[in-house]
Short mmCIF file of C-alpha atoms in Angstrom, two decimals:
data_model
loop_
_atom_site.label_atom_id
_atom_site.label_comp_id
_atom_site.label_asym_id
_atom_site.label_seq_id
_atom_site.Cartn_x
_atom_site.Cartn_y
_atom_site.Cartn_z
CA PHE A 1 5.73 8.75 -3.94
CA SER A 2 5.40 8.08 -7.75
CA SER A 3 6.66 4.42 -7.33
CA VAL A 4 7.55 1.77 -4.62
CA ASP A 5 9.36 -1.41 -5.15
CA PHE A 6 10.22 -4.42 -3.02
CA THR A 7 10.96 -8.10 -3.62
CA ASP A 8 11.17 -10.42 -0.61
CA GLU A 9 14.50 -12.30 -0.39
CA ASP A 10 13.95 -14.31 2.80
CA ALA A 11 13.42 -17.96 2.16
CA GLN A 12 11.39 -18.46 5.27
CA GLY A 13 7.70 -17.80 5.37
CA GLY A 14 6.62 -15.05 7.61
CA TYR A 15 9.86 -13.21 7.25
CA ALA A 16 11.03 -10.55 4.90
CA SER A 17 14.35 -9.10 3.79
CA GLY A 18 15.66 -7.16 0.71
CA THR A 19 15.50 -3.61 -0.27
CA VAL A 20 12.54 -1.31 -0.31
CA ARG A 21 13.11 1.56 -2.97
CA TRP A 22 10.87 4.49 -3.67
CA VAL A 23 10.82 7.43 -6.17
CA LEU A 24 9.36 10.70 -4.93
CA ASP A 25 6.54 12.36 -6.72
CA GLY A 26 7.73 15.46 -8.61
CA ASN A 27 5.45 17.73 -6.48
CA ALA A 28 6.60 16.28 -3.14
CA ASP A 29 6.91 19.06 -0.38
CA LEU A 30 9.69 17.81 1.87
CA ALA A 31 10.23 20.97 3.91
CA TYR A 32 8.98 19.43 7.25
CA THR A 33 10.27 15.85 6.47
CA ALA A 34 13.29 14.89 8.53
CA GLU A 35 13.28 11.03 7.72
CA TYR A 36 11.48 8.09 6.32
CA VAL A 37 10.47 4.96 8.16
CA VAL A 38 9.34 1.78 6.37
CA TYR A 39 6.68 -0.50 7.81
CA ILE A 40 5.10 -3.77 6.67
CA ALA A 41 1.56 -3.90 7.68
CA ALA A 42 -1.62 -6.20 7.36
CA ASP A 43 -3.46 -3.64 5.26
CA GLN A 44 -3.00 -0.16 3.66
CA VAL A 45 -4.33 1.54 6.81
CA GLY A 46 -1.23 0.20 8.76
CA THR A 47 -2.85 -2.43 10.96
CA ASP A 48 -0.25 -4.44 12.91
CA ALA A 49 2.52 -2.64 11.32
CA VAL A 50 6.21 -3.98 11.92
CA GLN A 51 9.11 -1.53 11.22
CA PHE A 52 11.28 -2.67 8.43
CA GLY A 53 14.97 -1.68 8.74
CA ASP A 54 16.12 1.58 10.39
CA PRO A 55 14.86 5.12 9.54
CA VAL A 56 16.63 6.86 6.75
CA PRO A 57 17.16 10.56 6.27
CA VAL A 58 15.56 12.67 3.50
CA GLY A 59 17.59 12.14 0.31
CA THR A 60 17.87 8.48 0.90
CA ASN A 61 15.28 6.50 -1.11
CA GLU A 62 15.85 2.93 0.13
CA VAL A 63 15.86 0.78 3.20
CA THR A 64 17.63 -2.61 3.25
CA VAL A 65 17.23 -5.54 5.56
CA VAL A 66 20.02 -8.02 4.86
CA ASP A 67 19.13 -11.74 4.23
CA ALA A 68 21.62 -13.70 6.41
CA GLY A 69 19.78 -16.97 5.90
CA PRO A 70 16.24 -18.17 6.33
CA GLY A 71 14.32 -16.42 9.12
CA SER A 72 17.02 -13.66 9.52
CA GLY A 73 14.81 -10.91 8.04
CA VAL A 74 12.03 -9.03 9.76
CA TYR A 75 9.22 -11.14 11.25
CA ILE A 76 6.06 -10.08 9.40
CA ASN A 77 3.54 -12.81 10.15
CA ALA A 78 0.96 -12.36 7.49
CA ASN A 79 1.58 -8.69 6.51
CA TYR A 80 2.15 -7.93 2.94
CA HIS A 81 1.71 -4.20 2.65
CA VAL A 82 4.93 -2.05 2.41
CA MET A 83 4.16 1.46 3.83
CA ILE A 84 6.54 4.41 3.91
CA TYR A 85 6.01 7.10 6.42
CA ALA A 86 7.42 10.61 6.40
CA ARG A 87 8.54 11.67 9.89
CA ASN A 88 9.63 14.62 11.76
CA SER A 89 9.77 15.71 15.57
CA TYR A 90 6.03 16.26 15.62
CA GLY A 91 5.11 12.78 14.31
CA SER A 92 4.73 10.68 11.13
CA GLU A 93 2.28 10.22 8.35
CA ALA A 94 1.97 7.52 5.54
CA GLY A 95 2.84 8.68 2.15
CA TYR A 96 0.72 7.79 -0.86
CA ILE A 97 1.74 6.03 -3.86
CA GLY A 98 0.51 7.73 -7.20
CA THR A 99 -2.90 8.66 -5.59
CA PRO A 100 -4.11 9.56 -2.17
CA ALA A 101 -6.25 6.39 -2.01
CA VAL A 102 -3.24 4.10 -2.31
CA THR A 103 -0.76 4.14 0.67
CA SER A 104 0.79 0.71 0.47
CA PHE A 105 2.70 -1.51 -1.98
CA LEU A 106 1.52 -5.25 -1.82
CA PHE A 107 4.35 -7.78 -2.08
CA ASN A 108 4.97 -11.65 -2.29
CA ASP A 109 6.29 -13.36 0.85
CA VAL A 110 8.62 -15.77 -1.12
CA GLY A 111 8.95 -18.23 1.74
CA SER A 112 5.43 -18.86 2.26
CA SER A 113 4.95 -19.63 -1.44
CA THR A 114 2.46 -16.62 -1.51
CA SER A 115 1.71 -15.12 -4.87
CA THR A 116 0.03 -11.69 -4.76
CA SER A 117 -0.90 -9.29 -7.41
CA ALA A 118 -2.60 -5.78 -7.09
CA THR A 119 -3.91 -3.33 -9.63
CA ALA A 120 -5.25 0.23 -9.07
CA THR A 121 -6.93 2.39 -11.63
CA GLU A 122 -8.05 5.93 -11.22
CA THR A 123 -10.08 8.12 -13.60
CA SER A 124 -10.98 11.70 -13.23
CA THR A 125 -13.31 13.98 -15.15
CA THR A 126 -14.06 17.75 -14.91
CA THR A 127 -16.98 19.47 -16.55
CA VAL A 128 -17.24 23.22 -16.72
CA SER A 129 -20.57 24.67 -17.97
CA SER A 130 -20.67 28.14 -19.54
CA THR A 131 -24.42 28.61 -19.06
CA GLU A 132 -24.31 28.55 -15.45
CA THR A 133 -21.42 28.81 -12.85
CA SER A 134 -20.86 25.05 -12.41
CA VAL A 135 -17.79 22.76 -11.86
CA THR A 136 -18.23 19.01 -11.46
CA THR A 137 -15.25 16.72 -10.76
CA SER A 138 -15.70 13.02 -10.58
CA THR A 139 -12.91 10.60 -9.48
CA SER A 140 -13.29 6.90 -9.58
CA LEU A 141 -10.69 4.45 -8.02
CA THR A 142 -10.82 0.72 -8.32
CA MET A 143 -8.14 -1.59 -6.53
CA SER A 144 -7.94 -5.31 -6.79
CA SER A 145 -5.74 -7.75 -5.15
CA THR A 146 -5.35 -11.51 -5.24
CA SER A 147 -3.10 -13.73 -3.19
CA VAL A 148 -2.53 -17.35 -3.25
CA THR A 149 -0.81 -19.02 -0.30
CA THR A 150 0.47 -22.59 -0.52
CA SER A 151 1.80 -25.05 2.12
CA SER A 152 2.39 -28.79 2.04
CA THR A 153 -1.20 -29.60 2.93
CA SER A 154 -3.45 -26.55 1.90
CA VAL A 155 -4.05 -23.83 -0.69
CA THR A 156 -5.64 -20.48 0.30
CA LEU A 157 -6.91 -18.16 -2.35
CA THR A 158 -7.86 -14.46 -1.13
CA SER A 159 -9.43 -11.97 -3.28
CA MET A 160 -10.42 -8.44 -2.61
CA THR A 161 -11.72 -5.52 -4.87
CA THR A 162 -12.28 -2.08 -3.46
CA SER A 163 -14.06 0.61 -5.44
CA SER A 164 -14.44 4.14 -4.45
CA THR A 165 -16.18 7.08 -6.39
CA THR A 166 -16.04 10.66 -5.22
CA GLU A 167 -18.13 13.24 -7.09
CA THR A 168 -17.69 16.97 -6.19
CA SER A 169 -19.96 19.72 -7.66
CA LEU A 170 -19.84 23.50 -7.23
CA THR A 171 -23.00 25.18 -8.54
CA SER A 172 -23.97 28.78 -7.66
CA ASN A 173 -21.74 28.81 -4.50
CA THR A 174 -22.98 25.44 -3.19
CA LEU A 175 -20.45 22.76 -2.83
CA THR A 176 -21.60 19.19 -2.98
CA THR A 177 -19.49 16.08 -2.45
CA HIS A 178 -20.68 12.51 -2.58
CA THR A 179 -18.35 9.46 -1.90
CA THR A 180 -19.33 5.87 -2.49
CA THR A 181 -17.03 2.88 -1.46
CA SER A 182 -17.60 -0.77 -1.74
CA THR A 183 -15.43 -3.79 -0.87
CA VAL A 184 -15.85 -7.27 -1.92
CA SER A 185 -13.56 -9.96 -0.30
CA SER A 186 -13.46 -13.71 -0.59
CA THR A 187 -11.21 -16.48 0.80
CA THR A 188 -11.14 -20.00 -0.10
CA THR A 189 -8.90 -22.75 1.50
CA ALA A 190 -8.56 -26.34 0.20
CA THR A 191 -6.76 -28.80 2.47
CA SER A 192 -5.49 -32.30 1.56
CA THR A 193 -4.85 -35.14 4.08
CA MET A 194 -2.28 -37.82 3.45
CA THR A 195 -2.80 -41.23 5.04
CA SER A 196 -0.32 -44.09 4.99
#
């Protein structure tokens, strides 16, 4: 997918409703795709995924869950990652958004006063040497997400940064690949108590 968009419209925390929309990448091969299924998961791996709406056929690029009042949407608990799976009679697979390292779209649960932001950057370099048969490709991806959750008695700040670097070299018929991934995560909660 070249882009995914979703804004939660359910006023109750822990529930989501609204329309998930996506735009296909120009190189998408849909020969074996029968339908799309949208899930909301705890992370971009698909942990604790909950189906959002009904499956839609290829050619339909949105799924809607109607907001009929607070708590009428899909119960998502604390899941904030929208994932779109391509499915056929043999199974399903998560589609990636822009780059194979990003498989989810992080959103804000409006009812729980959660503010979430995410960024992903990717750089790629290819070097070809004329003195020796050598090709080196280096790809680096950095993703950062921050969320702030507030309730009447506490504020929780969660921040996570994941960096991944892959370097592939082909020299004299020898292929070498080296991948380095690091994740830094922190959560801070402040609680206030009121006495009368």
